[in-house]
Short mmCIF file of C-alpha atoms in Angstrom, two decimals:
data_model
loop_
_atom_site.label_atom_id
_atom_site.label_comp_id
_atom_site.label_asym_id
_atom_site.label_seq_id
_atom_site.Cartn_x
_atom_site.Cartn_y
_atom_site.Cartn_z
CA MET N 6 9.92 21.01 -22.96
CA PRO N 7 7.39 18.21 -22.34
CA ARG N 8 4.33 18.29 -24.55
CA ASN N 9 0.72 17.90 -23.58
CA ARG N 10 -0.51 14.38 -24.15
CA LEU N 11 -3.13 11.94 -22.90
CA VAL N 12 -2.61 10.96 -19.27
CA PRO N 13 -1.88 7.29 -18.58
CA GLY N 14 -4.99 5.12 -18.75
CA VAL N 15 -6.87 7.43 -21.13
CA GLU N 16 -7.09 6.35 -24.79
CA VAL N 17 -8.88 7.57 -27.90
CA VAL N 18 -10.33 5.13 -30.43
CA THR N 19 -11.86 5.67 -33.87
CA VAL N 20 -15.32 4.05 -34.01
CA PRO N 21 -16.43 3.15 -37.56
CA GLY N 22 -19.33 5.36 -38.56
CA ARG N 23 -19.39 7.24 -35.25
CA GLY N 24 -16.14 9.19 -35.07
CA LEU N 25 -13.87 9.37 -32.03
CA ALA N 26 -14.49 8.05 -28.53
CA VAL N 27 -12.39 8.37 -25.40
CA ARG N 28 -11.86 5.47 -23.01
CA THR N 29 -11.41 6.90 -19.51
CA ALA N 30 -9.10 5.56 -16.82
CA GLU N 31 -12.19 4.01 -15.20
CA GLY N 32 -12.98 2.04 -18.38
CA GLU N 33 -15.94 4.13 -19.57
CA PHE N 34 -16.41 5.19 -23.20
CA LEU N 35 -17.41 8.77 -24.04
CA SER N 36 -18.17 10.17 -27.51
CA VAL N 37 -16.01 13.04 -28.74
CA ARG N 38 -17.69 15.81 -30.74
CA THR N 39 -14.91 16.90 -33.05
CA GLY N 40 -16.96 19.31 -35.14
CA ALA N 41 -15.02 20.35 -38.25
CA ALA N 42 -11.65 19.37 -36.78
CA ASP N 43 -9.51 16.96 -38.78
CA GLU N 44 -9.54 13.71 -36.81
CA SER N 45 -6.05 12.60 -37.86
CA ALA N 46 -4.52 15.93 -36.85
CA LEU N 47 -6.49 15.86 -33.61
CA LEU N 48 -5.20 12.38 -32.74
CA ALA N 49 -1.66 13.60 -33.34
CA LEU N 50 -2.26 16.51 -30.98
CA LEU N 51 -3.69 14.30 -28.25
CA SER N 52 -0.77 11.88 -28.49
CA GLY N 53 1.75 14.73 -28.14
CA ALA N 54 3.05 14.33 -31.68
CA GLY N 55 1.34 17.34 -33.26
CA THR N 56 2.03 21.07 -33.08
CA ASN N 57 -0.15 23.67 -31.39
CA PRO N 58 -3.33 24.11 -33.45
CA THR N 59 -4.28 27.44 -34.97
CA ASP N 60 -7.88 26.57 -35.91
CA GLU N 61 -10.57 27.02 -33.30
CA GLU N 62 -12.20 23.58 -33.59
CA PRO N 63 -9.16 21.44 -32.63
CA ARG N 64 -8.28 23.98 -29.93
CA ARG N 65 -11.79 23.61 -28.51
CA VAL N 66 -11.45 19.81 -28.34
CA VAL N 67 -8.01 20.05 -26.74
CA ARG N 68 -9.34 22.50 -24.12
CA ALA N 69 -12.19 20.08 -23.36
CA PHE N 70 -9.71 17.24 -22.83
CA GLU N 71 -7.62 19.45 -20.54
CA ALA N 72 -10.68 20.53 -18.53
CA ALA N 73 -11.71 16.89 -18.06
CA GLY N 74 -8.24 16.00 -16.77
CA TYR N 75 -7.46 13.77 -19.74
CA LEU N 76 -4.53 15.84 -21.03
CA ALA N 77 -1.43 16.96 -19.17
CA GLU N 78 2.27 17.55 -19.60
CA GLU N 79 4.18 14.33 -20.00
CA PRO N 80 5.24 13.54 -16.44
CA ALA N 81 8.81 12.70 -15.60
CA ARG N 82 9.26 9.71 -13.34
CA PRO N 83 10.28 11.09 -9.93
CA PRO N 84 13.64 9.69 -8.82
CA TRP N 85 13.98 7.80 -5.56
CA PRO N 86 15.33 10.36 -3.05
CA ALA N 87 18.83 9.65 -1.81
CA ASP N 88 17.87 10.01 1.86
CA ARG N 89 15.23 7.26 1.51
CA ARG N 90 17.18 4.72 -0.52
CA ASP N 91 18.41 2.54 2.35
CA ILE N 92 15.64 -0.05 2.81
CA ARG N 93 16.20 -2.86 5.32
CA LEU N 94 14.52 -6.16 4.48
CA LEU N 95 13.77 -8.78 7.11
CA GLY N 96 12.04 -12.09 6.74
CA ASP N 97 11.66 -14.98 4.36
CA PRO N 98 13.93 -14.92 1.29
CA ALA N 99 11.05 -16.20 -0.87
CA LEU N 100 9.54 -12.72 -0.42
CA THR N 101 12.55 -10.50 0.24
CA ARG N 102 14.45 -11.61 -2.90
CA PRO N 103 11.81 -10.45 -5.42
CA LEU N 104 11.15 -7.36 -3.30
CA ALA N 105 14.85 -6.45 -3.37
CA ALA N 106 14.87 -6.80 -7.16
CA HIS N 107 11.85 -4.49 -7.52
CA LEU N 108 13.32 -1.89 -5.17
CA ALA N 109 16.72 -1.90 -6.87
CA ALA N 110 15.07 -1.37 -10.26
CA LEU N 111 13.17 1.62 -8.83
CA GLY N 112 16.35 3.24 -7.51
CA ALA N 113 16.42 2.14 -3.87
CA GLU N 114 19.26 0.31 -2.10
CA PRO N 115 17.69 -2.68 -0.31
CA ARG N 116 19.64 -4.58 2.35
CA ALA N 117 18.41 -8.08 3.17
CA VAL N 118 19.13 -9.25 6.71
CA PRO N 119 18.92 -13.06 6.91
CA ALA N 120 19.65 -13.26 10.63
CA VAL N 121 16.02 -12.79 11.68
CA THR N 122 14.05 -14.83 9.18
CA ALA N 123 12.43 -17.38 11.50
CA PRO N 124 8.92 -16.43 12.68
CA GLU N 125 9.46 -18.36 15.89
CA GLY N 126 12.61 -16.40 16.72
CA ALA N 127 12.92 -14.05 19.65
CA PRO N 128 11.55 -10.53 19.15
CA VAL N 129 14.06 -8.15 17.60
CA GLY N 130 15.06 -5.13 19.67
CA MET N 131 14.98 -1.50 18.55
CA ASP N 132 18.80 -1.23 18.44
CA GLU N 133 18.98 -4.06 15.92
CA LEU N 134 16.17 -2.60 13.81
CA LEU N 135 17.86 0.80 13.68
CA ASP N 136 21.31 -0.64 12.93
CA GLY N 137 22.74 1.16 9.93
CA ASP N 138 20.18 3.99 10.13
CA PRO N 139 17.71 2.69 7.49
CA ALA N 140 15.05 4.91 5.95
CA ALA N 141 12.50 2.09 6.07
CA VAL N 142 12.19 -1.43 7.46
CA VAL N 143 10.16 -4.09 5.65
CA TRP N 144 9.40 -7.44 7.31
CA CYS N 145 7.93 -10.31 5.28
CA LEU N 146 6.74 -13.54 6.90
CA ASP N 147 5.67 -16.68 5.08
CA GLY N 148 3.42 -17.55 8.02
CA PRO N 149 1.43 -15.99 10.89
CA VAL N 150 2.99 -13.33 13.10
CA PRO N 151 3.98 -14.69 16.54
CA ASP N 152 2.90 -12.68 19.56
CA GLY N 153 5.32 -9.86 20.32
CA LEU N 154 7.53 -10.32 17.24
CA TRP N 155 6.67 -6.90 15.78
CA GLU N 156 6.22 -5.05 19.07
CA ALA N 157 9.49 -3.12 18.80
CA ALA N 158 9.08 -2.55 15.05
CA ASP N 159 5.75 -0.81 15.68
CA ARG N 160 7.75 2.00 17.31
CA LEU N 161 9.92 2.62 14.23
CA PRO N 162 7.83 5.59 12.93
CA ALA N 163 8.50 7.42 16.20
CA HIS N 164 12.21 7.15 15.30
CA GLY N 165 11.66 8.57 11.81
CA VAL N 166 11.81 5.18 10.08
CA ALA N 167 9.01 3.94 7.80
CA TRP N 168 7.57 0.53 8.71
CA LEU N 169 5.97 -1.91 6.24
CA ARG N 170 5.13 -5.61 6.63
CA CYS N 171 3.29 -8.59 5.23
CA HIS N 172 2.51 -12.11 6.41
CA ARG N 173 0.62 -15.23 5.39
CA GLU N 174 -2.14 -17.14 7.14
CA GLY N 175 -2.88 -20.29 5.15
CA TRP N 176 -4.05 -19.32 1.66
CA GLN N 177 -4.50 -15.67 2.72
CA ALA N 178 -1.67 -13.14 2.74
CA TYR N 179 -1.93 -9.69 4.30
CA VAL N 180 -0.11 -6.55 3.19
CA GLU N 181 -0.45 -4.11 6.06
CA PRO N 182 -0.47 -0.29 5.78
CA LEU N 183 2.80 1.57 5.58
CA ALA N 184 3.44 3.47 8.82
CA ALA N 185 5.64 6.52 8.28
CA ALA N 186 4.79 8.84 11.17
CA PRO N 187 3.61 8.60 14.79
CA GLY N 188 -0.11 7.92 14.79
CA ASP N 189 -0.07 5.74 11.67
CA VAL N 190 -1.49 2.21 11.66
CA THR N 191 0.78 -0.34 13.33
CA SER N 192 0.67 -4.14 13.33
CA ALA N 193 -0.88 -4.06 16.81
CA HIS N 194 -3.66 -1.82 15.46
CA VAL N 195 -4.31 -4.24 12.61
CA ARG N 196 -4.55 -7.19 15.00
CA ALA N 197 -6.96 -5.29 17.25
CA ARG N 198 -9.13 -4.23 14.32
CA ARG N 199 -9.24 -7.74 12.88
CA LEU N 200 -10.24 -9.21 16.24
CA ALA N 201 -12.97 -6.60 16.64
CA ALA N 202 -14.34 -7.26 13.14
CA THR N 203 -14.91 -11.01 13.48
CA PRO N 204 -17.28 -13.03 15.69
CA ALA N 205 -14.54 -15.70 15.75
CA HIS N 206 -12.17 -13.46 17.70
CA ARG N 207 -11.33 -16.17 20.24
CA GLU N 208 -10.49 -18.62 17.48
CA LEU N 209 -8.40 -16.05 15.59
CA ALA N 210 -6.47 -15.14 18.74
CA ALA N 211 -5.83 -18.83 19.42
CA TYR N 212 -4.67 -19.30 15.83
CA TRP N 213 -2.14 -16.51 16.19
CA THR N 214 -0.89 -17.81 19.52
CA GLY N 215 -0.57 -21.44 18.37
CA PRO N 216 0.21 -24.23 18.32
CA ARG N 217 -1.44 -25.09 15.00
CA THR N 218 -1.91 -28.54 13.53
CA THR N 219 -1.43 -28.52 9.76
CA GLY N 220 -1.31 -31.02 6.92
CA ALA N 221 0.62 -30.36 3.75
CA PRO N 222 2.09 -26.82 3.86
CA VAL N 223 0.62 -24.11 1.66
CA PRO N 224 3.14 -23.45 -1.11
CA LEU N 225 4.08 -19.85 -1.74
CA GLY N 226 4.48 -19.98 -5.52
CA LEU N 227 6.56 -17.60 -7.59
CA PRO N 228 3.56 -15.67 -8.98
CA ALA N 229 2.16 -15.12 -5.48
CA ALA N 230 5.53 -14.03 -4.10
CA ALA N 231 6.03 -11.69 -7.07
CA LEU N 232 2.60 -10.12 -6.51
CA LEU N 233 3.22 -9.52 -2.81
CA ALA N 234 6.66 -8.07 -3.56
CA ALA N 235 5.19 -5.78 -6.22
CA LEU N 236 2.53 -4.45 -3.83
CA LEU N 237 5.13 -3.74 -1.16
CA ALA N 238 7.52 -2.11 -3.65
CA ASP N 239 4.76 0.14 -5.00
CA ASP N 240 3.81 1.30 -1.50
CA LEU N 241 7.45 2.08 -0.72
CA ASN N 242 7.97 3.88 -4.02
CA ARG N 243 4.93 6.09 -3.45
CA TRP N 244 6.09 6.90 0.07
CA ALA N 245 9.66 7.66 -1.03
CA THR N 246 8.77 9.82 -4.06
CA GLY N 247 5.59 11.39 -2.69
CA THR N 248 3.53 9.94 -5.54
CA PRO N 249 -0.18 10.11 -4.64
CA ASP N 250 -2.40 7.04 -4.70
CA ALA N 251 -4.07 6.83 -8.10
CA ALA N 252 -7.21 5.10 -6.86
CA GLY N 253 -8.64 3.18 -3.95
CA LEU N 254 -7.82 3.68 -0.30
CA PRO N 255 -4.74 5.61 0.93
CA ALA N 256 -1.76 3.30 1.41
CA ARG N 257 -1.39 4.35 5.06
CA ARG N 258 -5.00 3.44 5.84
CA ARG N 259 -5.34 0.28 3.76
CA LEU N 260 -5.10 -3.41 4.65
CA ARG N 261 -4.85 -5.65 1.60
CA GLN N 262 -5.79 -9.31 1.66
CA VAL N 263 -4.41 -11.48 -1.14
CA ASP N 264 -6.02 -14.83 -1.94
CA LEU N 265 -3.00 -16.93 -2.89
CA ARG N 266 -5.17 -19.41 -4.81
CA THR N 267 -6.54 -16.83 -7.26
CA LEU N 268 -4.18 -13.86 -6.66
CA THR N 269 -7.23 -11.71 -5.93
CA VAL N 270 -6.48 -8.55 -3.94
CA THR N 271 -9.14 -7.13 -1.60
CA GLU N 272 -8.73 -3.77 0.14
CA HIS N 273 -10.08 -3.01 3.62
CA PRO N 274 -9.96 0.39 5.35
CA VAL N 275 -8.16 0.34 8.70
CA LEU N 276 -7.63 3.15 11.20
CA PRO N 277 -5.31 3.48 14.20
CA VAL N 278 -6.70 2.30 17.52
CA PRO N 279 -6.91 5.27 19.93
CA ALA N 280 -5.07 4.98 23.18
CA VAL N 281 -7.41 3.99 26.00
CA ALA N 282 -7.59 6.57 28.78
CA PRO N 283 -7.20 5.21 32.32
CA THR N 284 -10.39 4.79 34.32
CA PRO N 285 -10.71 7.79 36.67
CA LYS N 286 -10.74 7.06 40.36
CA ALA N 287 -14.00 7.77 42.17
CA ALA N 288 -13.83 10.86 44.37
CA PRO N 289 -14.71 10.40 48.06
CA PRO N 290 -18.06 11.77 49.22
CA SER N 291 -18.06 15.44 50.05
CA GLY N 292 -17.30 16.24 53.66
CA GLY N 293 -15.89 12.89 54.73
CA SER N 294 -13.55 10.03 53.96
CA PRO N 295 -14.55 6.97 51.97
CA THR N 296 -16.34 4.29 53.96
CA PRO N 297 -14.59 0.87 53.70
CA LYS N 298 -16.67 -2.06 52.49
CA THR N 299 -17.47 -4.86 54.90
CA ASP N 300 -18.57 -8.41 54.19
CA GLY N 301 -22.13 -9.40 54.95
#
């Protein structure tokens, strides 16, 4: 039977001359009024090492910790479900290799596919993406996304396959939202939102289309690749096990930008782009047929 103990991120510290204080998951310090409770016994209770108290004072403090959400049963790590273990990895080995290692350690069964690693390659068709009936497809590019490359992959959620991707543009890398159901954010939605959010939309569109003149290539170092792989693996693990997001934006509505020079991660909310309804045709005037236009 799991015992009650402090939830991850919450810690209790003894402050000289002031008693106990709790450090919350948000990094704030709060004083603990222990009353007549024995502090050593109380610390044992909060760590899950003590037995149920019989005195009222320690029970009062424990109830206060429970009410604040600082105390819970020790959670068991949810296993990776068998029907979601098959993860297909496409893209650059510099990113797919560390991602495969993370996923295997979490209980998934990643399959790297080296045949479609080149960004300039022809777009991959749906039959190739669905080959082997994967639970999810992840595509990692060490460069910008060529026009049309992910067009077929954007339809994976409609086939019951989760869709996750990342790419690099110079010193900036982008981890796009995981799409797991029809109506989730696709790569086309992200491109449309990014174009709408910048006054340099013509320049950004030209950058994506190419060609681009570059000097020395931006190196994708091991720490940067490991960070990107860890972010992708965490998103996949939360999707597979149903683990809720602890903080920040929901994974399926979040675009993350990673500065590869400082490894700083910035989150941006992103929503699907609604389908545009066709422009209705004008009805002819009542009681007659439309009059054709004439020049002059």
